[in-house]
Short mmCIF file of C-alpha atoms in Angstrom, two decimals:
data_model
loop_
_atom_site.label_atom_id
_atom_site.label_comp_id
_atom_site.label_asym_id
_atom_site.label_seq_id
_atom_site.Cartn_x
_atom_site.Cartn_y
_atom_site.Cartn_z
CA UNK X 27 -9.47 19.32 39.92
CA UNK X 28 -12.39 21.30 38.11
CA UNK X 29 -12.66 19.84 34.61
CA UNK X 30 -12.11 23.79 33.81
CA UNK X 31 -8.74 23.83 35.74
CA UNK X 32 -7.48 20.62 33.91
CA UNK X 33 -8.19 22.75 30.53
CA UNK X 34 -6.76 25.71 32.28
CA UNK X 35 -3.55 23.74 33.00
CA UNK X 36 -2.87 21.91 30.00
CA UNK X 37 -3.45 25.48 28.05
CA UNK X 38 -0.74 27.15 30.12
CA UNK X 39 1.50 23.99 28.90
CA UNK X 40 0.45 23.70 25.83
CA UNK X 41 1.03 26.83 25.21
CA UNK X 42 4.79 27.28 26.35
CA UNK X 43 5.51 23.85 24.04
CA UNK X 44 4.16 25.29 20.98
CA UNK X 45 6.08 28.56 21.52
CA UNK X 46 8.96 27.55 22.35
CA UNK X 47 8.96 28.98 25.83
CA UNK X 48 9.38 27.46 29.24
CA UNK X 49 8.31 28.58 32.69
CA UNK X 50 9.88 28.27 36.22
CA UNK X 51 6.93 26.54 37.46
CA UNK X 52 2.88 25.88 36.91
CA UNK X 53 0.77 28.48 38.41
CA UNK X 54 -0.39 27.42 42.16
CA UNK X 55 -3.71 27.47 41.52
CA UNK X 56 -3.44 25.07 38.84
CA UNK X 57 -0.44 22.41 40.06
CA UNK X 58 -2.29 19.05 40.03
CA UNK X 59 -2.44 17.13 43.31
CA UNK X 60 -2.22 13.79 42.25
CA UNK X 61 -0.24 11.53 39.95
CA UNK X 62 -4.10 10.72 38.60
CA UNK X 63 -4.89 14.39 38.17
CA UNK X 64 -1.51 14.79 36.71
CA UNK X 65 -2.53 12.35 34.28
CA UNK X 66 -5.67 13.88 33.69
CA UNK X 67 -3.58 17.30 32.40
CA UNK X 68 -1.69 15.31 30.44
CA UNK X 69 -4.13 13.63 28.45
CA UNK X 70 -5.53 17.03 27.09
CA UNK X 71 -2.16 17.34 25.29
CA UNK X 72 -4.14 14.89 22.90
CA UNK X 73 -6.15 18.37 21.57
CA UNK X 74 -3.32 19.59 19.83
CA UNK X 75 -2.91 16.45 17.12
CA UNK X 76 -5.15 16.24 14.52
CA UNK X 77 -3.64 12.00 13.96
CA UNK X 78 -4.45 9.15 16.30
CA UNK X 79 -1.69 9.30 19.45
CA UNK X 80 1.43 7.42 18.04
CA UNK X 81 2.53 5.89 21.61
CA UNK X 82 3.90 6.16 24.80
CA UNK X 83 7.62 7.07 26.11
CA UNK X 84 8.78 6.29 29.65
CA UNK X 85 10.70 8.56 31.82
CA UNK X 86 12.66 8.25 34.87
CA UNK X 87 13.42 4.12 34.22
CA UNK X 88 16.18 4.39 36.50
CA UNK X 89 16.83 4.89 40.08
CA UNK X 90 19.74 7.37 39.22
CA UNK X 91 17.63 9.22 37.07
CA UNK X 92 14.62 9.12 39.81
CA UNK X 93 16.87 11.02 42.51
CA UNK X 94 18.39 13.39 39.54
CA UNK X 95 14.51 14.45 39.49
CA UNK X 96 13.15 14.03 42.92
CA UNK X 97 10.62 11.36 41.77
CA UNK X 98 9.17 8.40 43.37
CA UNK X 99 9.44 5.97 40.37
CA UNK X 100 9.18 6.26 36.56
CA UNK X 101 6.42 8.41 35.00
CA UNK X 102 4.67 8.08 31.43
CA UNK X 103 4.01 10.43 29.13
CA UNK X 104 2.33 10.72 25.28
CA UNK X 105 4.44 10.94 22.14
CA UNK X 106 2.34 12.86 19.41
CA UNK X 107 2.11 11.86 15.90
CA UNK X 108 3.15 14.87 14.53
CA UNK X 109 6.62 14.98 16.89
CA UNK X 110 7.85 11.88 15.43
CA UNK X 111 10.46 12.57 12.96
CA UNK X 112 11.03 10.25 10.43
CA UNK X 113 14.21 8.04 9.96
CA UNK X 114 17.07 9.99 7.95
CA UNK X 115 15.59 13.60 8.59
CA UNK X 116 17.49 15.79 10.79
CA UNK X 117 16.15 16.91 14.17
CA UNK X 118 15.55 20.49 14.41
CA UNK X 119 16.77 21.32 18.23
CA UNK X 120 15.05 24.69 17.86
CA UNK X 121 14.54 25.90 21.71
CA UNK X 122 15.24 22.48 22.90
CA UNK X 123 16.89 22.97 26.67
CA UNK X 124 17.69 19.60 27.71
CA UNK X 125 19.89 18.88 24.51
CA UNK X 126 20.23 15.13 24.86
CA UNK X 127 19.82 12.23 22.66
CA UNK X 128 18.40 8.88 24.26
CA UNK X 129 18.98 5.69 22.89
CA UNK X 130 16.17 3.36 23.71
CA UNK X 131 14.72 -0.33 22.85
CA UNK X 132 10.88 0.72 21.52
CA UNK X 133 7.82 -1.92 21.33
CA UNK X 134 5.18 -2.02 18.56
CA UNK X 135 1.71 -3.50 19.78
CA UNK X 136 -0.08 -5.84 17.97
CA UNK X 137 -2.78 -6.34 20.20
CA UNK X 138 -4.77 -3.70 22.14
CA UNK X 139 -4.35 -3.95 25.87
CA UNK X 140 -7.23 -2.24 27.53
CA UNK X 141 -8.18 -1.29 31.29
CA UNK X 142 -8.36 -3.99 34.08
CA UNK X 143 -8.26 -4.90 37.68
CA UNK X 144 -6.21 -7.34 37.57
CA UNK X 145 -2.40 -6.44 36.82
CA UNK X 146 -1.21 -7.53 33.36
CA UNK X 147 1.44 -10.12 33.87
CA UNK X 148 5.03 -9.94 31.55
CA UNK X 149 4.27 -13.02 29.60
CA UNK X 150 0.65 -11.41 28.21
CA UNK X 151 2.39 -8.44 27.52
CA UNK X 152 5.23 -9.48 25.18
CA UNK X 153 2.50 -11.65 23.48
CA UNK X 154 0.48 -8.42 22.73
CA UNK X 155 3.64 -7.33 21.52
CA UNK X 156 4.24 -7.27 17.38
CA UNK X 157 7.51 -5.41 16.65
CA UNK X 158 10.59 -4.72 18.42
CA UNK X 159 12.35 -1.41 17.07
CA UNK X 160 15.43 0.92 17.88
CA UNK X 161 14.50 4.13 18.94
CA UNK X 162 16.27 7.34 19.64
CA UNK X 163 14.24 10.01 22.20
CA UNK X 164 14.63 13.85 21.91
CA UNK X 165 12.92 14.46 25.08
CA UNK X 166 12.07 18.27 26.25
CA UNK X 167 10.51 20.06 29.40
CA UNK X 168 8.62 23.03 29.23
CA UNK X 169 10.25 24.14 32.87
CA UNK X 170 12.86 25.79 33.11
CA UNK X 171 14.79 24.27 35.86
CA UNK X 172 13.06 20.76 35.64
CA UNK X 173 14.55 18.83 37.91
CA UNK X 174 12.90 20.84 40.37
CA UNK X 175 9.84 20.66 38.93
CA UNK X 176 8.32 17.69 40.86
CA UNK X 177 6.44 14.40 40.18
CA UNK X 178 3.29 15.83 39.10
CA UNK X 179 4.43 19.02 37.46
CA UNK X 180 6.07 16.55 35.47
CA UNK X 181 3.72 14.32 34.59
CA UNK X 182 1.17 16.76 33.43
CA UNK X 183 4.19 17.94 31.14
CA UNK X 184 3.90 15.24 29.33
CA UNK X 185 6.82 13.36 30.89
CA UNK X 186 9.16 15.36 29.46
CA UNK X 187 8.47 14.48 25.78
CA UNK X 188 9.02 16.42 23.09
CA UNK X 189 10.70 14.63 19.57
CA UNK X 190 11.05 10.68 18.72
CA UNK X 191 12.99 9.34 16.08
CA UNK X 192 11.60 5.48 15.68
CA UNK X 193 14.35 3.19 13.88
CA UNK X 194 14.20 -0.01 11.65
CA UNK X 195 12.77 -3.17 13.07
CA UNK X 196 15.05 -5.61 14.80
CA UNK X 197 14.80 -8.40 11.90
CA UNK X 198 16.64 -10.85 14.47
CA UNK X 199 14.76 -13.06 16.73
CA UNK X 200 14.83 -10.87 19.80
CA UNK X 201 12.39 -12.57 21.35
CA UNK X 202 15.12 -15.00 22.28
CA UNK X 203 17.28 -12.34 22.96
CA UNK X 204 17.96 -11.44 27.05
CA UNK X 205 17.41 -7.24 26.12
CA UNK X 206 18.02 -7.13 29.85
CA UNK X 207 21.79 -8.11 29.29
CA UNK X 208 21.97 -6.48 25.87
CA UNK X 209 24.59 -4.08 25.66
CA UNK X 210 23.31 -0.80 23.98
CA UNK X 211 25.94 2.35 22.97
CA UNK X 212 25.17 6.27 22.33
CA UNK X 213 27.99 7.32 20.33
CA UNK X 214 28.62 11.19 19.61
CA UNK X 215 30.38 12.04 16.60
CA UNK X 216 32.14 14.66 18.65
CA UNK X 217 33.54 11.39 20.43
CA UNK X 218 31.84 10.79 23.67
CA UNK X 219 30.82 7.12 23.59
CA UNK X 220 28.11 5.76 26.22
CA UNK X 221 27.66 2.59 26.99
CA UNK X 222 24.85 0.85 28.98
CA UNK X 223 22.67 -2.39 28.54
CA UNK X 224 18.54 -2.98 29.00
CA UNK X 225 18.69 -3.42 32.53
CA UNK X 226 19.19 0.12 32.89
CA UNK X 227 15.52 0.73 32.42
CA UNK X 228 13.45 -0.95 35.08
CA UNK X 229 15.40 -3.97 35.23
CA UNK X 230 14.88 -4.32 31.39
CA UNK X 231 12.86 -3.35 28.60
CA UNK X 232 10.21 -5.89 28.67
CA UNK X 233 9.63 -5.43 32.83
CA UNK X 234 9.30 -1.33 31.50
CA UNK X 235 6.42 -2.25 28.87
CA UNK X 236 4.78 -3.85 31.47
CA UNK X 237 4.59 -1.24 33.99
CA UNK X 238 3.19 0.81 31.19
CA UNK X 239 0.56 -1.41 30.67
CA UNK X 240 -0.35 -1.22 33.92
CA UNK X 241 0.14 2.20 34.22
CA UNK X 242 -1.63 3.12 31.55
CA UNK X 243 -4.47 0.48 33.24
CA UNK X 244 -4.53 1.91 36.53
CA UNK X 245 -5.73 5.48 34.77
CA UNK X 246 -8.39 3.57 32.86
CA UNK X 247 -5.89 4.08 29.61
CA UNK X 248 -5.91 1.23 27.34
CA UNK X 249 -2.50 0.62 25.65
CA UNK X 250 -3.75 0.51 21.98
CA UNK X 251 -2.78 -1.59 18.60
CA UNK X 252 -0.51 -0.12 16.32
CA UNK X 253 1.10 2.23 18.86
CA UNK X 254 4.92 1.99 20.15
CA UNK X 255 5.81 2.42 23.77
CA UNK X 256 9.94 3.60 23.49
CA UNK X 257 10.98 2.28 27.33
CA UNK X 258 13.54 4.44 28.73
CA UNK X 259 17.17 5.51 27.46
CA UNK X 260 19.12 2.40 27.86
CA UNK X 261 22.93 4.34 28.42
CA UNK X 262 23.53 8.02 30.08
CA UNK X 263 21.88 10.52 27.85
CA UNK X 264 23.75 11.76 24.75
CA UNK X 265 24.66 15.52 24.93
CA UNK X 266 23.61 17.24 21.75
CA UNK X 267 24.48 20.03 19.66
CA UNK X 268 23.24 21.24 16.20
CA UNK X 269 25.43 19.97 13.67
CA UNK X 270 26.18 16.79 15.59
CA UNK X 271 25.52 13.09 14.68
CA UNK X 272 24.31 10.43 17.25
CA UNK X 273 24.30 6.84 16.38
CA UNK X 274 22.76 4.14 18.94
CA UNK X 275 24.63 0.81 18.46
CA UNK X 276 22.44 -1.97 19.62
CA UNK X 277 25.46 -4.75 18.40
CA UNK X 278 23.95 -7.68 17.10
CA UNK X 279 20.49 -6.43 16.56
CA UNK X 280 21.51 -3.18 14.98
CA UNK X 281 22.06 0.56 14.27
CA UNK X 282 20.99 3.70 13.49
CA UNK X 283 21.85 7.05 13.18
CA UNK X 284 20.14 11.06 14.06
CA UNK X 285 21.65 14.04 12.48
CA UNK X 286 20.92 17.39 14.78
CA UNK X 287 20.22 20.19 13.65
CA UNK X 288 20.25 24.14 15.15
#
């Protein structure tokens, strides 16, 4: 793609997120090719924040949620300063579409990881790591059918990100902890409860961080210090509604709460 055509792109994007619309589709002329030109749509989303990028979010994490969405394997996607909401605020829904809450384990990086041939192994990873912290996802599309949408319409979407809610730090020593076998719940205060456990994103958290790393890598993306990666909604997706209250129970290591409003 024309360096012109990636702006073009990302504009028509852009665009429908800050205005709360949504489209059936990209224009042809302007559908990236590529996962890497995807990418390179994506990364313009960067324009609109005047802060430094606060992290990363992964989407599709699961092989359920990879057929849901006709996609080859999981996808990641920016999370923008200015859409995190802090702790205890309520979540304005506004023209939010997919109206689901998901509860997710969320890394803090201590160390900068930066571009490399060689793949980063899980052990260098979690040492770059400084912070585990819950983490409940908002996420958005700006299609209006996405699941139609396709790998790379979705990617230069920005994976589907929209709002983040990032929770206390896990005081225990997770590090010990298997997060692969931790059991994780969404619970609706309409009633709806949701369980699931870490495996349900990649095989686990950690093994999601690390295909980030490498994803991010592979694009020539360094995976910075100080940002959070939030890996993947550990349980189904929480259906929302303004008014309602969603708390992610993650047992021994924690809770916290999201208050939704219209």
């Amino acid at each position: 793609m024309r360096d012109q055509d990636i702006q073009s792109a990302s504009d028509f994007l852009t665009t429908l997120w800050r205005e709360g619309r949504h489209a059936a589709a990209m224009p042809d002329e302007l559908r990236p090719a590529t996962r890497a030109e995807a990418y390179e749509v994506q990364a313009r989303v960067e324009r609109l924040s005047s802060r430094p990028l606060a992290g990363w979010k992964i989407a599709a994490t699961s092989l359920a949620g990879q057929k849901h969405i006709n996609v080859s394997g999981p996808m990641a996607g920016r999370l923008l300063a200015e859409r995190i909401v802090p702790l205890g605020e309520t979540v304005r829904l506004g023209a939010n579409r997919m109206l689901v809450a998901e509860v997710e384990f969320v890394f803090r990086m201590g160390t900068t990881l930066p571009p490399r041939g060689a793949p980063y192994e899980q052990d260098e990873v979690l040492a770059a790591v400084e912070a585990l912290h819950l983490g409940i996802e908002v996420p958005d599309s700006r299609y209006l059918v996405f699941e139609r949408a396709g790998e790379q319409q979705i990617i230069a979407d920005n994976a589907c990100a929209d709002q983040f809610v990032l929770g206390p730090e896990v005081q225990a020593d997770w590090r010990r902890v298997d997060l692969a076998a931790h059991e994780v719940r969404g619970v609706s205060s309409r009633g709806p409860v949701h369980e699931g456990r870490g495996a349900n994103v990649l095989g686990g958290p950690l093994i999601a961080l690390t295909w980030l790393a490498n994803e991010l890598s592979s694009v020539g993306v360094p995976l910075q210090r100080g940002q959070i990666v939030t890996t993947g909604t550990c349980c189904v997706p929480v259906p929302v509604l303004p008014g309602d209250v969603v708390t992610g129970d993650y047992g021994s290591l924690g809770a916290m709460q999201v208050a939704f409003g219209p």
